[in-house]
Amino acid sequence: MARLLITGGAGFIGSHTCVVLLEAGHDLVVLDDFSNSSPVALERVQELAGRSLELVRGDLRDPVLLEQVFASADAAGAPIEAVIHFAGLKAVGESVAQPLRYWDVNVAGSRALLSTMDAHGCRTLVFSSSATLYGYPETVPIPETAPVQPINPYGHTKASVERMLADLAASAPDAWRIACLRYFNPVGAHPSGRIGEDPNGIPNNLFPFVSQVAIGRRQRLSVFGGDWPTPDGSGVRDYIHVMDLAEGHRAALDALLGDRPQLLTLNLGSGVGASVLEVVRAFEAASGRAVPYEVVDRRPGDAAITVADPSLAAERLGWRTQRSLADMCRDGWAWQSANPQGYQGAS
Ligand code: WQD
């Protein structure tokens, strides 16, 4: 097994991936500044996995801190062999209002990480990318060969880090092992309900908003558009259970560690679309709670349908999603009902 650095490991995707990696026997060093996550999540990750991890609290953009992380691992005779890079900002609307902050954290932060990795001979990376870089898709389902045409600063930063990684891989093709994983819509929680999605403030995304309506934290859901060219008129997305996504990261890491240097770019999605109204109904069935909603105007920047073509990940990693929308809602409710206020004030 390997010693790994997990940036942003206390976040939604990061924490679920840490459980899977600890259970697989990897040793983890987590770097997180807790700007959009909680230390409680990592306590619970260790409880669930029955194993401990090393925590470094700090900002990815701090070159002195990054150097310290790698140098101390080298000095201890347990060098960092690979990095899974989750740390970043990910709210589309916020990126429009604060572009420089997004370019700094997401792109300058990634560049600082890559420079330190290279200086220490650590040249295996799994990068948390996003389907948002496809913008308005021309074909659905969306293959990895679809044009990269982001429509918001967040998407541009993800596309730019992918570009940086492609240039780095091309500069030393016999050295770098890189996987860019383009997530579609990660939702749900660990089946234990001990860890889950805990967004700051009012949720931008559908699933946590529906979940907070069901638990009584929000009054009603606004459905952004009922006149889309879809079966029931509401937007269609490719929702993927966060545990499937976590297992996809383990599969990508295993593929990189076990094979020649390469640059992999893979969609991680189910290949199945679900509409907003289908998600509402599924969550009501799973929670036994009503989710009142009101159909309002479309949200600027939304597309009607985004669904992945996940065949390349199946071919290259032998990985496919295993869990259904009902599983996502059941596990998401297990988290929300056990943690009505998320990690805040948790024991
Ligand atoms: C899903 C559907 C909305 C909220 C975004 C990012 C993407 C990724 C996932 C990071 C759409 C509708 C939503 C609400 C609604 N994040 N909706 N009412 O926009 O597909 O993707 O999150 O990588 O990068 O772009 O996800 O959950 O915001 O929306 O009707 O209150 O739900 O219109 O059809 P999206 P979402």
Short mmCIF file of C-alpha atoms and ligand atoms in Angstrom, two decimals:
data_model
loop_
_atom_site.label_atom_id
_atom_site.label_comp_id
_atom_site.label_asym_id
_atom_site.label_seq_id
_atom_site.Cartn_x
_atom_site.Cartn_y
_atom_site.Cartn_z
CA MET A 1 0.00 0.00 0.00
CA ALA A 2 1.06 3.64 -0.44
CA ARG A 3 1.50 6.75 1.65
CA LEU A 4 -0.76 9.39 0.13
CA LEU A 5 -1.33 13.11 0.50
CA ILE A 6 -5.03 14.00 0.31
CA THR A 7 -5.58 17.73 -0.19
CA GLY A 8 -9.05 18.83 0.90
CA GLY A 9 -9.53 15.45 2.57
CA ALA A 10 -12.08 16.80 5.08
CA GLY A 11 -14.50 17.89 2.34
CA PHE A 12 -17.54 16.06 0.99
CA ILE A 13 -15.82 13.92 -1.68
CA GLY A 14 -12.48 13.91 0.16
CA SER A 15 -13.82 12.51 3.42
CA HIS A 16 -15.69 9.67 1.71
CA THR A 17 -12.60 8.84 -0.37
CA CYS A 18 -10.43 8.83 2.77
CA VAL A 19 -12.65 6.12 4.30
CA VAL A 20 -12.27 3.95 1.19
CA LEU A 21 -8.48 4.50 1.00
CA LEU A 22 -7.91 3.80 4.72
CA GLU A 23 -9.97 0.62 4.39
CA ALA A 24 -7.82 -0.36 1.39
CA GLY A 25 -4.73 -0.11 3.63
CA HIS A 26 -3.22 3.17 2.42
CA ASP A 27 -1.58 5.57 4.90
CA LEU A 28 -2.98 9.09 4.60
CA VAL A 29 -1.74 12.60 5.26
CA VAL A 30 -4.67 15.05 4.94
CA LEU A 31 -4.04 18.72 4.22
CA ASP A 32 -7.10 20.90 4.80
CA ASP A 33 -7.70 24.52 5.90
CA PHE A 34 -11.29 23.77 6.98
CA SER A 35 -12.54 26.81 5.05
CA ASN A 36 -15.38 24.69 3.67
CA SER A 37 -15.21 21.55 5.82
CA SER A 38 -15.06 20.39 9.45
CA PRO A 39 -12.42 18.58 11.56
CA VAL A 40 -15.33 16.48 12.88
CA ALA A 41 -15.58 14.85 9.46
CA LEU A 42 -12.02 13.52 9.79
CA GLU A 43 -12.66 12.25 13.32
CA ARG A 44 -15.58 10.27 11.95
CA VAL A 45 -13.59 9.08 8.92
CA GLN A 46 -11.09 7.48 11.32
CA GLU A 47 -13.90 6.02 13.42
CA LEU A 48 -15.51 4.45 10.34
CA ALA A 49 -12.25 3.06 8.93
CA GLY A 50 -10.92 1.94 12.32
CA ARG A 51 -7.58 3.49 11.40
CA SER A 52 -5.91 6.85 12.00
CA LEU A 53 -4.63 9.44 9.56
CA GLU A 54 -2.19 12.33 9.84
CA LEU A 55 -3.76 15.81 9.67
CA VAL A 56 -1.96 18.97 8.54
CA ARG A 57 -4.09 22.10 8.92
CA GLY A 58 -3.17 24.79 6.41
CA ASP A 59 -3.49 26.45 3.03
CA LEU A 60 -2.43 24.66 -0.14
CA ARG A 61 -1.02 27.96 -1.45
CA ASP A 62 1.58 28.11 1.31
CA PRO A 63 4.83 26.84 -0.31
CA VAL A 64 6.61 26.62 3.06
CA LEU A 65 3.88 24.40 4.46
CA LEU A 66 3.81 22.21 1.33
CA GLU A 67 7.59 21.80 1.47
CA GLN A 68 7.32 20.86 5.16
CA VAL A 69 4.73 18.16 4.41
CA PHE A 70 6.86 16.45 1.78
CA ALA A 71 10.22 16.98 3.52
CA SER A 72 9.02 15.56 6.84
CA ALA A 73 7.60 12.50 5.07
CA ASP A 74 10.94 12.01 3.29
CA ALA A 75 12.85 12.48 6.55
CA ALA A 76 10.66 9.89 8.28
CA GLY A 77 11.56 7.38 5.58
CA ALA A 78 7.93 7.26 4.44
CA PRO A 79 7.81 9.52 1.37
CA ILE A 80 4.53 10.59 -0.18
CA GLU A 81 4.05 8.34 -3.20
CA ALA A 82 0.93 9.93 -4.68
CA VAL A 83 -1.47 12.82 -4.20
CA ILE A 84 -5.23 12.98 -4.53
CA HIS A 85 -6.01 16.66 -5.00
CA PHE A 86 -9.51 17.71 -3.86
CA ALA A 87 -8.72 21.10 -2.28
CA GLY A 88 -10.45 23.89 -4.18
CA LEU A 89 -13.46 26.19 -4.42
CA LYS A 90 -16.46 24.77 -6.28
CA ALA A 91 -19.51 27.05 -6.23
CA VAL A 92 -20.43 28.24 -9.71
CA GLY A 93 -22.30 31.38 -8.61
CA GLU A 94 -19.57 32.36 -6.15
CA SER A 95 -16.94 31.97 -8.88
CA VAL A 96 -18.77 34.56 -11.00
CA ALA A 97 -18.68 37.03 -8.09
CA GLN A 98 -15.11 36.23 -6.95
CA PRO A 99 -13.11 35.13 -10.04
CA LEU A 100 -9.66 36.12 -8.71
CA ARG A 101 -10.19 34.09 -5.54
CA TYR A 102 -11.13 31.05 -7.68
CA TRP A 103 -8.12 31.50 -9.97
CA ASP A 104 -5.83 31.85 -6.95
CA VAL A 105 -7.08 28.89 -4.91
CA ASN A 106 -7.88 26.48 -7.74
CA VAL A 107 -5.09 27.27 -10.23
CA ALA A 108 -2.26 28.91 -8.23
CA GLY A 109 -2.83 26.39 -5.45
CA SER A 110 -2.57 23.49 -7.90
CA ARG A 111 0.58 24.96 -9.42
CA ALA A 112 2.20 25.24 -5.95
CA LEU A 113 1.31 21.63 -5.21
CA LEU A 114 2.73 20.36 -8.51
CA SER A 115 6.02 22.24 -8.07
CA THR A 116 6.54 20.76 -4.60
CA MET A 117 5.57 17.27 -5.80
CA ASP A 118 8.07 17.50 -8.65
CA ALA A 119 10.83 18.75 -6.35
CA HIS A 120 10.34 15.65 -4.17
CA GLY A 121 10.03 13.19 -7.05
CA CYS A 122 6.36 12.56 -6.31
CA ARG A 123 4.80 12.33 -9.78
CA THR A 124 1.51 10.46 -9.32
CA LEU A 125 -1.65 12.59 -9.08
CA VAL A 126 -5.41 12.07 -9.12
CA PHE A 127 -7.09 15.42 -9.81
CA SER A 128 -10.65 16.32 -8.80
CA SER A 129 -12.01 17.78 -12.03
CA SER A 130 -15.61 18.50 -13.03
CA ALA A 131 -18.10 17.98 -15.82
CA THR A 132 -18.82 21.69 -15.55
CA LEU A 133 -15.93 22.23 -17.98
CA TYR A 134 -18.16 20.85 -20.77
CA GLY A 135 -20.37 23.95 -20.52
CA TYR A 136 -23.42 23.52 -22.75
CA PRO A 137 -22.91 19.97 -24.06
CA GLU A 138 -23.39 19.47 -27.81
CA THR A 139 -23.94 15.71 -27.45
CA VAL A 140 -25.53 13.72 -24.63
CA PRO A 141 -24.36 11.38 -23.18
CA ILE A 142 -21.10 13.33 -22.98
CA PRO A 143 -17.83 11.54 -23.91
CA GLU A 144 -14.40 12.75 -22.74
CA THR A 145 -13.76 13.87 -26.33
CA ALA A 146 -16.55 16.47 -26.10
CA PRO A 147 -15.31 20.06 -26.42
CA VAL A 148 -14.00 21.66 -23.23
CA GLN A 149 -15.95 24.93 -23.23
CA PRO A 150 -16.55 26.21 -19.71
CA ILE A 151 -19.20 28.92 -19.18
CA ASN A 152 -18.22 30.17 -15.72
CA PRO A 153 -14.98 31.02 -13.87
CA TYR A 154 -15.18 27.84 -11.78
CA GLY A 155 -15.29 25.71 -14.93
CA HIS A 156 -12.46 27.73 -16.49
CA THR A 157 -10.25 27.06 -13.46
CA LYS A 158 -10.86 23.30 -13.70
CA ALA A 159 -10.13 23.35 -17.44
CA SER A 160 -6.95 25.37 -16.80
CA VAL A 161 -5.62 22.94 -14.21
CA GLU A 162 -6.27 20.10 -16.67
CA ARG A 163 -4.32 22.08 -19.28
CA MET A 164 -1.45 22.59 -16.81
CA LEU A 165 -1.43 18.84 -16.09
CA ALA A 166 -1.37 18.00 -19.80
CA ASP A 167 1.62 20.33 -20.32
CA LEU A 168 3.41 18.82 -17.32
CA ALA A 169 2.80 15.26 -18.53
CA ALA A 170 4.04 16.19 -22.02
CA SER A 171 7.22 17.72 -20.53
CA ALA A 172 8.18 14.41 -18.89
CA PRO A 173 6.08 11.62 -20.42
CA ASP A 174 8.14 8.90 -18.74
CA ALA A 175 7.66 10.42 -15.30
CA TRP A 176 4.09 11.56 -14.57
CA ARG A 177 1.11 9.36 -13.79
CA ILE A 178 -1.97 11.61 -13.80
CA ALA A 179 -5.74 10.97 -13.76
CA CYS A 180 -8.19 13.86 -14.25
CA LEU A 181 -11.57 12.68 -12.94
CA ARG A 182 -14.51 14.70 -14.26
CA TYR A 183 -17.31 14.37 -11.71
CA PHE A 184 -20.92 14.74 -12.78
CA ASN A 185 -23.29 15.29 -9.81
CA PRO A 186 -21.98 13.68 -6.60
CA VAL A 187 -24.72 13.20 -3.97
CA GLY A 188 -25.69 11.05 -1.01
CA ALA A 189 -23.55 9.97 1.96
CA HIS A 190 -21.79 7.07 3.64
CA PRO A 191 -24.49 4.49 4.55
CA SER A 192 -23.63 4.90 8.25
CA GLY A 193 -24.92 8.48 8.13
CA ARG A 194 -21.82 9.58 10.08
CA ILE A 195 -20.34 11.63 7.22
CA GLY A 196 -22.07 13.49 4.41
CA GLU A 197 -22.46 16.70 2.45
CA ASP A 198 -22.45 19.79 4.69
CA PRO A 199 -22.41 22.94 2.53
CA ASN A 200 -21.79 26.35 4.07
CA GLY A 201 -24.86 28.62 4.08
CA ILE A 202 -27.74 28.20 1.61
CA PRO A 203 -27.00 25.16 -0.62
CA ASN A 204 -26.38 25.97 -4.29
CA ASN A 205 -26.94 22.35 -5.30
CA LEU A 206 -30.21 20.46 -5.58
CA PHE A 207 -29.57 17.47 -3.36
CA PRO A 208 -28.49 19.22 -0.15
CA PHE A 209 -31.29 21.76 -0.64
CA VAL A 210 -33.92 18.99 -0.98
CA SER A 211 -32.41 17.30 2.06
CA GLN A 212 -32.65 20.49 4.14
CA VAL A 213 -36.29 20.99 3.08
CA ALA A 214 -37.06 17.42 4.17
CA ILE A 215 -35.46 17.97 7.60
CA GLY A 216 -37.27 21.30 8.01
CA ARG A 217 -34.31 23.70 7.68
CA ARG A 218 -35.72 25.20 4.43
CA GLN A 219 -39.37 25.90 3.63
CA ARG A 220 -39.62 24.83 0.01
CA LEU A 221 -37.53 23.99 -3.03
CA SER A 222 -37.45 26.33 -6.03
CA VAL A 223 -37.41 24.19 -9.16
CA PHE A 224 -35.37 26.16 -11.70
CA GLY A 225 -37.52 25.81 -14.79
CA GLY A 226 -40.44 23.54 -15.65
CA ASP A 227 -40.25 24.10 -19.41
CA TRP A 228 -36.99 22.35 -20.30
CA PRO A 229 -37.03 19.94 -23.29
CA THR A 230 -37.10 16.94 -20.92
CA PRO A 231 -39.77 14.30 -20.15
CA ASP A 232 -41.25 16.20 -17.19
CA GLY A 233 -39.93 19.68 -18.04
CA SER A 234 -37.39 19.85 -15.20
CA GLY A 235 -33.62 19.69 -15.60
CA VAL A 236 -31.92 16.31 -15.98
CA ARG A 237 -28.55 15.46 -14.43
CA ASP A 238 -26.29 12.45 -13.91
CA TYR A 239 -26.30 11.88 -10.14
CA ILE A 240 -23.58 9.63 -8.77
CA HIS A 241 -23.48 8.20 -5.23
CA VAL A 242 -20.50 9.67 -3.37
CA MET A 243 -19.40 6.15 -2.34
CA ASP A 244 -19.29 5.12 -6.02
CA LEU A 245 -17.22 8.23 -6.65
CA ALA A 246 -14.87 7.40 -3.76
CA GLU A 247 -14.38 3.89 -5.14
CA GLY A 248 -13.69 5.43 -8.55
CA HIS A 249 -10.78 7.36 -7.00
CA ARG A 250 -9.34 4.19 -5.49
CA ALA A 251 -9.64 2.45 -8.86
CA ALA A 252 -7.92 5.36 -10.64
CA LEU A 253 -5.09 5.42 -8.07
CA ASP A 254 -4.58 1.66 -8.34
CA ALA A 255 -4.48 1.98 -12.15
CA LEU A 256 -1.86 4.74 -12.01
CA LEU A 257 0.34 3.01 -9.41
CA GLY A 258 0.19 -0.28 -11.27
CA ASP A 259 0.87 0.93 -14.78
CA ARG A 260 3.27 2.96 -16.92
CA PRO A 261 3.32 6.78 -16.78
CA GLN A 262 0.25 8.21 -18.52
CA LEU A 263 -2.38 10.95 -18.48
CA LEU A 264 -5.92 9.60 -18.00
CA THR A 265 -8.97 11.83 -18.40
CA LEU A 266 -12.19 10.10 -17.30
CA ASN A 267 -15.86 10.95 -16.74
CA LEU A 268 -17.15 9.65 -13.43
CA GLY A 269 -20.91 9.38 -13.75
CA SER A 270 -23.64 6.77 -13.91
CA GLY A 271 -24.67 7.38 -17.53
CA VAL A 272 -28.27 7.61 -16.27
CA GLY A 273 -30.18 10.90 -16.09
CA ALA A 274 -32.69 11.89 -13.42
CA SER A 275 -34.88 14.99 -13.41
CA VAL A 276 -35.33 17.44 -10.55
CA LEU A 277 -38.86 16.16 -9.97
CA GLU A 278 -37.67 12.55 -9.98
CA VAL A 279 -35.10 13.47 -7.30
CA VAL A 280 -37.82 15.14 -5.23
CA ARG A 281 -40.05 12.08 -5.44
CA ALA A 282 -37.19 9.70 -4.67
CA PHE A 283 -36.15 11.74 -1.64
CA GLU A 284 -39.75 11.88 -0.34
CA ALA A 285 -39.96 8.08 -0.69
CA ALA A 286 -36.64 7.56 1.12
CA SER A 287 -37.28 10.04 3.94
CA GLY A 288 -41.02 9.70 4.39
CA ARG A 289 -41.03 13.51 4.48
CA ALA A 290 -42.79 15.94 2.11
CA VAL A 291 -40.58 18.17 -0.04
CA PRO A 292 -42.79 21.10 -1.08
CA TYR A 293 -41.64 22.92 -4.21
CA GLU A 294 -42.48 25.79 -6.50
CA VAL A 295 -41.53 25.90 -10.19
CA VAL A 296 -39.75 29.21 -10.91
CA ASP A 297 -37.67 30.69 -13.76
CA ARG A 298 -34.67 28.87 -15.13
CA ARG A 299 -31.28 29.54 -13.44
CA PRO A 300 -28.80 31.38 -15.71
CA GLY A 301 -26.06 29.04 -16.94
CA ASP A 302 -28.08 25.85 -16.59
CA ALA A 303 -28.33 23.31 -19.41
CA ALA A 304 -31.37 21.08 -19.93
CA ILE A 305 -29.58 17.74 -19.74
CA THR A 306 -26.05 16.71 -18.72
CA VAL A 307 -25.40 12.96 -18.53
CA ALA A 308 -22.03 11.19 -18.73
CA ASP A 309 -20.85 8.57 -21.18
CA PRO A 310 -18.98 6.53 -18.52
CA SER A 311 -17.71 3.81 -20.86
CA LEU A 312 -14.05 4.90 -20.82
CA ALA A 313 -13.79 4.60 -17.01
CA ALA A 314 -15.33 1.13 -17.27
CA GLU A 315 -12.81 0.18 -19.94
CA ARG A 316 -9.69 1.69 -18.30
CA LEU A 317 -10.51 1.14 -14.61
CA GLY A 318 -13.03 -1.69 -14.62
CA TRP A 319 -15.18 0.73 -12.59
CA ARG A 320 -18.92 1.45 -12.92
CA THR A 321 -21.45 2.97 -10.53
CA GLN A 322 -23.21 0.35 -8.39
CA ARG A 323 -25.73 2.43 -6.43
CA SER A 324 -29.15 3.75 -7.51
CA LEU A 325 -30.93 7.06 -6.99
CA ALA A 326 -32.91 5.35 -4.22
CA ASP A 327 -29.60 4.40 -2.54
CA MET A 328 -28.41 8.02 -2.85
CA CYS A 329 -31.60 9.29 -1.21
CA ARG A 330 -31.62 6.62 1.52
CA ASP A 331 -28.02 7.31 2.50
CA GLY A 332 -28.36 11.08 2.10
CA TRP A 333 -31.34 10.98 4.47
CA ALA A 334 -29.42 8.77 6.95
CA TRP A 335 -26.82 11.56 7.14
CA GLN A 336 -29.27 14.49 7.25
CA SER A 337 -31.66 12.94 9.77
CA ALA A 338 -28.79 12.06 12.12
CA ASN A 339 -27.13 15.46 11.64
CA PRO A 340 -29.89 18.08 11.16
CA GLN A 341 -27.33 20.91 11.42
CA GLY A 342 -24.54 19.04 9.66
CA TYR A 343 -21.23 18.90 11.54
CA GLN A 344 -21.96 22.16 13.36
CA GLY A 345 -22.33 21.50 17.07
CA ALA A 346 -21.75 17.80 16.44
CA SER A 347 -20.31 15.78 19.30
C1 WQD B 1 -28.91 20.17 -10.49
C2 WQD B 1 -30.30 20.41 -11.10
C3 WQD B 1 -30.79 22.73 -11.45
C4 WQD B 1 -30.87 23.73 -7.18
C5 WQD B 1 -23.19 21.93 -10.28
C6 WQD B 1 -21.88 22.43 -10.76
C7 WQD B 1 -20.97 21.28 -11.06
C8 WQD B 1 -20.87 20.33 -9.89
C9 WQD B 1 -22.26 19.90 -9.43
C10 WQD B 1 -18.80 20.87 -8.75
C11 WQD B 1 -30.30 21.49 -12.18
C12 WQD B 1 -31.73 22.12 -10.43
C13 WQD B 1 -30.75 23.06 -8.38
C14 WQD B 1 -32.15 24.23 -6.77
C15 WQD B 1 -33.10 23.35 -8.79
N1 WQD B 1 -20.18 20.92 -8.82
N2 WQD B 1 -31.85 22.88 -9.17
N3 WQD B 1 -33.21 24.02 -7.60
O1 WQD B 1 -25.79 22.76 -11.73
O2 WQD B 1 -25.84 20.29 -12.45
O3 WQD B 1 -23.83 21.19 -11.29
O4 WQD B 1 -22.99 21.11 -9.15
O5 WQD B 1 -18.04 20.33 -9.50
O6 WQD B 1 -19.71 21.79 -11.32
O7 WQD B 1 -22.10 23.12 -11.97
O8 WQD B 1 -25.92 20.88 -10.03
O9 WQD B 1 -27.29 20.53 -8.02
O10 WQD B 1 -26.86 22.92 -8.80
O11 WQD B 1 -28.39 21.45 -10.11
O12 WQD B 1 -34.11 23.19 -9.52
O13 WQD B 1 -32.32 24.85 -5.69
O14 WQD B 1 -31.18 20.87 -10.10
O15 WQD B 1 -31.47 23.62 -12.31
O16 WQD B 1 -31.26 21.11 -13.17
P1 WQD B 1 -25.42 21.34 -11.47
P2 WQD B 1 -27.10 21.49 -9.15
#
